[in-house]
Coordinates of N, CA, C and O in Angstrom, one line a residue:
Q1 N 113.4 85.8 89.9 CA 112.6 85.7 91.1 C 112.2 87.1 91.5 O 113.0 88.1 91.4
V2 N 111.0 87.3 92.0 CA 110.6 88.5 92.6 C 109.9 88.2 93.9 O 109.2 87.2 94.0
Q3 N 110.2 89.0 94.9 CA 109.5 88.9 96.2 C 108.6 90.0 96.4 O 108.9 91.2 96.0
L4 N 107.4 89.7 96.9 CA 106.3 90.7 97.1 C 105.9 90.7 98.6 O 105.7 89.7 99.2
V5 N 105.9 91.9 99.1 CA 105.4 92.1 100.5 C 104.3 93.1 100.6 O 104.5 94.3 100.2
E6 N 103.2 92.6 101.0 CA 102.0 93.5 101.1 C 101.8 94.0 102.5 O 102.3 93.5 103.5
S7 N 101.2 95.2 102.6 CA 100.9 95.8 103.9 C 99.6 96.7 103.7 O 99.3 97.0 102.6
G8 N 99.1 97.1 104.8 CA 98.0 98.1 104.8 C 96.6 97.5 105.1 O 95.6 98.3 105.1
G9 N 96.4 96.2 105.2 CA 95.1 95.7 105.5 C 94.6 96.1 106.9 O 95.4 96.6 107.7
G10 N 93.4 95.7 107.2 CA 92.9 96.0 108.5 C 91.4 96.0 108.5 O 90.7 95.5 107.6
L11 N 90.8 96.5 109.6 CA 89.4 96.5 109.8 C 88.9 98.0 109.6 O 89.5 98.9 110.2
V12 N 87.8 98.1 108.8 CA 87.3 99.4 108.5 C 85.8 99.3 108.4 O 85.2 98.3 108.1
Q13 N 85.1 100.4 108.7 CA 83.7 100.5 108.7 C 83.2 100.7 107.2 O 84.0 101.2 106.4
V14 N 82.0 100.3 107.0 CA 81.4 100.6 105.7 C 81.5 102.1 105.3 O 81.3 102.9 106.1
G15 N 81.9 102.3 104.1 CA 82.1 103.6 103.6 C 83.5 104.2 103.8 O 83.9 105.3 103.3
G16 N 84.3 103.5 104.6 CA 85.7 103.9 104.9 C 86.7 103.6 103.8 O 86.3 103.2 102.7
S17 N 87.9 103.9 104.1 CA 89.0 103.8 103.1 C 90.2 103.1 103.7 O 90.4 103.1 104.9
L18 N 90.9 102.4 102.8 CA 92.2 101.8 103.2 C 93.1 101.9 102.0 O 92.6 101.9 100.9
R19 N 94.4 101.9 102.3 CA 95.4 101.8 101.2 C 96.3 100.7 101.4 O 97.0 100.6 102.4
L20 N 96.3 99.8 100.4 CA 97.2 98.6 100.5 C 98.5 99.0 99.7 O 98.5 99.7 98.7
S21 N 99.6 98.4 100.2 CA 100.9 98.6 99.5 C 101.5 97.2 99.2 O 101.3 96.3 99.9
C22 N 102.2 97.2 98.1 CA 102.9 95.9 97.7 C 104.3 96.3 97.2 O 104.4 96.9 96.1
A23 N 105.3 96.0 97.9 CA 106.7 96.3 97.6 C 107.3 95.1 96.9 O 107.3 94.0 97.5
A24 N 107.9 95.3 95.8 CA 108.6 94.2 95.0 C 110.1 94.4 95.2 O 110.6 95.5 95.2
S25 N 110.7 93.2 95.2 CA 112.2 93.2 95.2 C 112.7 92.0 94.4 O 111.9 91.1 94.1
G26 N 113.9 92.1 94.0 CA 114.5 91.1 93.1 C 114.5 91.6 91.7 O 115.0 92.7 91.4
R27 N 114.0 90.8 90.7 CA 114.1 91.1 89.3 C 113.0 92.1 88.9 O 112.2 91.9 88.0
T28 N 113.0 93.2 89.6 CA 112.0 94.2 89.3 C 112.1 94.9 87.9 O 111.1 95.4 87.4
F29 N 113.3 94.8 87.3 CA 113.5 95.4 86.0 C 112.7 94.6 85.0 O 112.5 95.1 83.9
S30 N 112.2 93.4 85.3 CA 111.4 92.6 84.4 C 109.9 92.7 84.5 O 109.2 92.0 83.8
I31 N 109.5 93.5 85.4 CA 108.1 93.6 85.7 C 107.3 94.1 84.5 O 107.7 95.2 83.9
Y32 N 106.3 93.4 84.1 CA 105.4 93.8 83.0 C 104.1 94.4 83.6 O 103.6 95.4 83.1
R33 N 103.6 93.7 84.6 CA 102.3 94.1 85.2 C 102.4 93.8 86.7 O 103.0 92.8 87.1
M34 N 101.7 94.6 87.5 CA 101.5 94.2 88.9 C 100.0 94.3 89.1 O 99.3 95.2 88.5
A35 N 99.4 93.5 89.9 CA 98.0 93.4 90.1 C 97.6 93.1 91.5 O 98.4 92.6 92.3
W36 N 96.4 93.3 91.8 CA 95.7 92.9 93.1 C 94.6 91.9 92.8 O 93.8 92.2 91.8
F37 N 94.6 90.9 93.5 CA 93.5 89.9 93.5 C 93.0 89.8 94.9 O 93.6 90.3 95.9
R38 N 91.8 89.2 95.1 CA 91.2 89.0 96.4 C 90.5 87.7 96.5 O 90.0 87.2 95.5
Q39 N 90.4 87.2 97.7 CA 89.7 85.9 97.9 C 88.9 86.0 99.2 O 89.5 86.2 100.3
A40 N 87.6 85.9 99.0 CA 86.7 86.0 100.2 C 86.5 84.5 100.6 O 86.6 83.6 99.9
P41 N 86.1 84.4 101.9 CA 85.8 83.0 102.4 C 84.8 82.2 101.6 O 83.8 82.7 101.2
G42 N 85.2 81.0 101.2 CA 84.3 80.2 100.4 C 84.2 80.5 99.0 O 83.4 79.9 98.2
K43 N 85.0 81.5 98.5 CA 84.9 81.9 97.1 C 86.3 81.8 96.4 O 87.3 81.7 97.1
E44 N 86.3 81.8 95.1 CA 87.5 81.7 94.4 C 88.2 83.1 94.3 O 87.6 84.1 94.5
R45 N 89.5 83.0 94.1 CA 90.3 84.2 94.0 C 89.8 85.0 92.8 O 89.6 84.4 91.7
E46 N 89.7 86.3 92.9 CA 89.2 87.1 91.8 C 90.1 88.3 91.5 O 90.7 88.8 92.5
F47 N 90.2 88.7 90.3 CA 90.9 89.9 89.9 C 90.3 91.2 90.4 O 89.1 91.3 90.4
V48 N 91.2 92.1 90.9 CA 90.6 93.4 91.3 C 91.1 94.5 90.5 O 90.3 95.3 89.9
A49 N 92.4 94.6 90.3 CA 93.0 95.7 89.5 C 94.4 95.4 89.1 O 95.1 94.6 89.7
A50 N 94.9 96.0 88.0 CA 96.2 95.8 87.5 C 96.8 97.1 86.9 O 96.1 98.0 86.5
F51 N 98.1 97.1 86.9 CA 98.9 98.3 86.5 C 100.0 97.8 85.5 O 100.8 96.9 85.9
R52 N 99.9 98.3 84.3 CA 101.0 97.9 83.3 C 102.1 98.9 83.4 O 102.0 100.1 83.3
W53 N 103.3 98.3 83.6 CA 104.5 99.1 83.9 C 104.9 100.0 82.7 O 105.3 101.2 82.9
S54 N 104.8 99.5 81.5 CA 105.3 100.2 80.3 C 104.6 101.5 80.0 O 105.3 102.5 79.6
D55 N 103.3 101.5 80.1 CA 102.5 102.7 79.7 C 101.6 103.2 80.8 O 100.8 104.1 80.6
S56 N 101.7 102.6 82.0 CA 100.9 103.1 83.2 C 99.4 102.8 82.9 O 98.6 103.5 83.6
D57 N 99.1 101.9 82.0 CA 97.7 101.6 81.8 C 97.1 100.8 83.0 O 97.9 100.0 83.6
T58 N 95.9 101.1 83.3 CA 95.3 100.4 84.5 C 94.0 99.7 84.1 O 93.4 100.0 83.1
Y59 N 93.7 98.6 84.8 CA 92.5 97.8 84.6 C 91.8 97.5 85.9 O 92.5 97.3 86.9
Y60 N 90.5 97.5 85.9 CA 89.7 97.2 87.1 C 88.6 96.3 86.9 O 88.0 96.2 85.8
A61 N 88.3 95.5 87.9 CA 87.1 94.7 87.9 C 85.9 95.7 88.0 O 86.0 96.7 88.6
D62 N 84.8 95.3 87.4 CA 83.6 96.1 87.4 C 83.2 96.4 88.8 O 82.7 97.5 89.1
S63 N 83.4 95.5 89.7 CA 82.9 95.6 91.1 C 83.6 96.7 91.8 O 83.1 97.2 92.9
V64 N 84.8 97.2 91.4 CA 85.5 98.2 92.1 C 85.8 99.4 91.3 O 86.3 100.4 91.9
K65 N 85.3 99.5 90.1 CA 85.5 100.7 89.3 C 84.9 101.9 89.9 O 83.7 101.8 90.4
G66 N 85.6 103.0 90.0 CA 85.1 104.2 90.6 C 85.3 104.3 92.1 O 85.2 105.4 92.7
R67 N 85.7 103.2 92.7 CA 86.0 103.2 94.2 C 87.4 102.9 94.5 O 88.0 103.4 95.5
F68 N 88.1 102.0 93.7 CA 89.5 101.7 93.9 C 90.4 102.3 92.9 O 90.0 102.5 91.7
T69 N 91.6 102.6 93.3 CA 92.6 103.2 92.4 C 93.9 102.5 92.6 O 94.4 102.4 93.7
I70 N 94.5 101.9 91.5 CA 95.8 101.3 91.6 C 96.8 102.3 91.0 O 96.5 103.0 90.0
S71 N 97.9 102.4 91.7 CA 99.0 103.3 91.3 C 100.3 102.7 91.6 O 100.4 101.6 92.3
R72 N 101.4 103.3 91.2 CA 102.7 102.8 91.5 C 103.7 103.9 91.9 O 103.5 105.0 91.5
D73 N 104.7 103.5 92.5 CA 105.9 104.3 92.7 C 107.0 103.5 92.0 O 107.5 102.5 92.5
N74 N 107.4 104.0 90.9 CA 108.4 103.2 90.1 C 109.8 103.1 90.7 O 110.4 102.1 90.7
V75 N 110.1 104.2 91.5 CA 111.4 104.2 92.1 C 111.5 103.1 93.2 O 112.5 102.4 93.4
K76 N 110.4 102.9 93.9 CA 110.3 102.0 95.0 C 109.8 100.6 94.5 O 109.8 99.7 95.3
S77 N 109.5 100.5 93.3 CA 108.9 99.2 92.7 C 107.7 98.8 93.6 O 107.6 97.6 94.1
T78 N 106.9 99.7 93.9 CA 105.8 99.5 94.8 C 104.5 99.9 94.1 O 104.4 100.9 93.4
V79 N 103.5 99.0 94.3 CA 102.2 99.3 93.8 C 101.2 99.5 94.9 O 101.3 98.8 96.0
Y80 N 100.3 100.4 94.8 CA 99.3 100.7 95.8 C 97.9 100.4 95.3 O 97.6 100.5 94.1
L81 N 97.0 100.2 96.3 CA 95.6 100.0 96.0 C 94.8 100.9 97.0 O 94.7 100.6 98.1
Q82 N 94.4 102.1 96.5 CA 93.6 102.9 97.3 C 92.1 102.5 97.2 O 91.6 102.4 96.1
M83 N 91.5 102.1 98.3 CA 90.2 101.6 98.3 C 89.3 102.6 99.1 O 89.5 102.8 100.3
N84 N 88.3 103.1 98.4 CA 87.4 104.1 99.0 C 86.0 103.5 99.0 O 85.7 102.5 98.2
S85 N 85.1 104.1 99.7 CA 83.7 103.7 99.8 C 83.6 102.2 99.9 O 82.8 101.5 99.2
L86 N 84.3 101.6 100.9 CA 84.3 100.2 101.1 C 83.0 99.6 101.5 O 82.2 100.3 102.2
K87 N 82.7 98.4 101.0 CA 81.5 97.7 101.3 C 81.8 96.4 102.0 O 82.9 95.9 101.8
P88 N 80.8 95.8 102.7 CA 81.0 94.5 103.3 C 81.5 93.4 102.3 O 82.3 92.6 102.7
E89 N 81.0 93.5 101.1 CA 81.5 92.5 100.1 C 82.9 92.7 99.6 O 83.4 91.9 98.9
D90 N 83.6 93.7 100.0 CA 85.0 93.9 99.8 C 85.8 93.1 100.8 O 87.1 93.0 100.6
T91 N 85.2 92.6 101.8 CA 86.0 91.8 102.8 C 86.6 90.6 102.1 O 85.9 89.8 101.5
A92 N 87.9 90.5 102.3 CA 88.6 89.4 101.6 C 90.1 89.5 102.0 O 90.5 90.5 102.6
V93 N 90.8 88.4 101.7 CA 92.3 88.5 101.7 C 92.7 89.1 100.4 O 92.4 88.5 99.3
Y94 N 93.5 90.1 100.4 CA 94.0 90.7 99.2 C 95.4 90.3 98.9 O 96.3 90.4 99.8
Y95 N 95.6 89.9 97.7 CA 97.0 89.4 97.3 C 97.5 90.3 96.1 O 96.8 90.7 95.2
C96 N 98.8 90.6 96.3 CA 99.5 91.2 95.2 C 100.2 90.2 94.3 O 100.6 89.1 94.8
A97 N 100.3 90.4 93.0 CA 100.9 89.5 92.1 C 101.6 90.3 91.0 O 101.3 91.4 90.7
T98 N 102.7 89.7 90.5 CA 103.4 90.3 89.5 C 103.6 89.4 88.3 O 103.8 88.2 88.4
D99 N 103.6 90.0 87.1 CA 103.8 89.3 85.8 C 105.1 89.8 85.3 O 105.2 91.0 85.0
L100 N 106.1 88.9 85.1 CA 107.4 89.3 84.6 C 107.4 89.0 83.1 O 107.1 87.9 82.6
S101 N 107.6 90.1 82.3 CA 107.8 89.9 80.8 C 106.6 89.3 80.1 O 106.8 88.6 79.1
G102 N 105.4 89.4 80.7 CA 104.3 88.9 80.0 C 104.0 87.4 80.2 O 103.3 86.8 79.4
A103 N 104.7 86.8 81.2 CA 104.6 85.3 81.3 C 103.5 84.9 82.2 O 103.3 83.7 82.5
G104 N 102.7 85.9 82.7 CA 101.6 85.5 83.6 C 101.9 85.8 85.0 O 103.1 86.1 85.4
Y105 N 100.9 85.8 85.9 CA 101.1 86.2 87.3 C 101.6 84.9 88.0 O 100.9 84.1 88.5
R106 N 102.9 84.9 88.1 CA 103.6 83.7 88.7 C 104.1 84.0 90.1 O 104.5 83.1 90.8
Y107 N 104.2 85.3 90.5 CA 104.7 85.6 91.8 C 103.7 86.3 92.6 O 103.0 87.2 92.1
W108 N 103.5 85.8 93.8 CA 102.4 86.2 94.7 C 102.9 86.6 96.1 O 103.9 86.0 96.6
G109 N 102.3 87.6 96.7 CA 102.6 88.0 98.0 C 101.8 87.0 99.0 O 101.1 86.1 98.6
Q110 N 102.0 87.3 100.3 CA 101.4 86.4 101.3 C 100.0 86.7 101.6 O 99.3 86.0 102.2
G111 N 99.5 87.9 101.1 CA 98.1 88.3 101.4 C 98.0 89.2 102.6 O 98.7 89.1 103.6
T112 N 97.0 90.1 102.5 CA 96.7 90.9 103.7 C 95.2 91.0 103.8 O 94.4 91.1 102.8
Q113 N 94.7 90.9 105.1 CA 93.3 90.8 105.3 C 92.6 92.2 105.3 O 93.1 93.1 106.0
V114 N 91.5 92.3 104.6 CA 90.7 93.5 104.7 C 89.3 93.1 105.1 O 88.7 92.2 104.5
T115 N 88.9 93.7 106.2 CA 87.5 93.4 106.7 C 86.8 94.7 106.8 O 87.2 95.7 107.5
V116 N 85.6 94.7 106.2 CA 84.7 95.8 106.2 C 83.5 95.5 107.0 O 82.7 94.6 106.7
S117 N 83.3 96.2 108.1 CA 82.2 95.9 109.1 C 81.0 96.8 108.8 O 81.2 98.0 108.5
S118 N 79.8 96.3 109.0 CA 78.6 97.1 108.7 C 78.0 97.6 110.1 O 78.5 97.2 111.1

């Protein structure tokens, strides 16, 4: 089992920045990947970015490439999502998820709201 706690959401103006944090606890030694997803009202949950623990490789959705950066603090078992140049279409609930040992994203945080106002 892994528990995930997200923080850092809020209200920001267009072009602004926010940094989300996701702290993992429990079986963190089994983490294979951690990722961020988001879900906007009336839309399906979508992938945003992922960080692979073994080699620090990162992956991004096309919609956020060049604006968002995922990183981690290995000691704290925490992953961050730095979001710059925010757009109204980035408004969503952002969820952190973890994949243990390559079994898929089975553990999810409670979500944090990000609202970008124009």
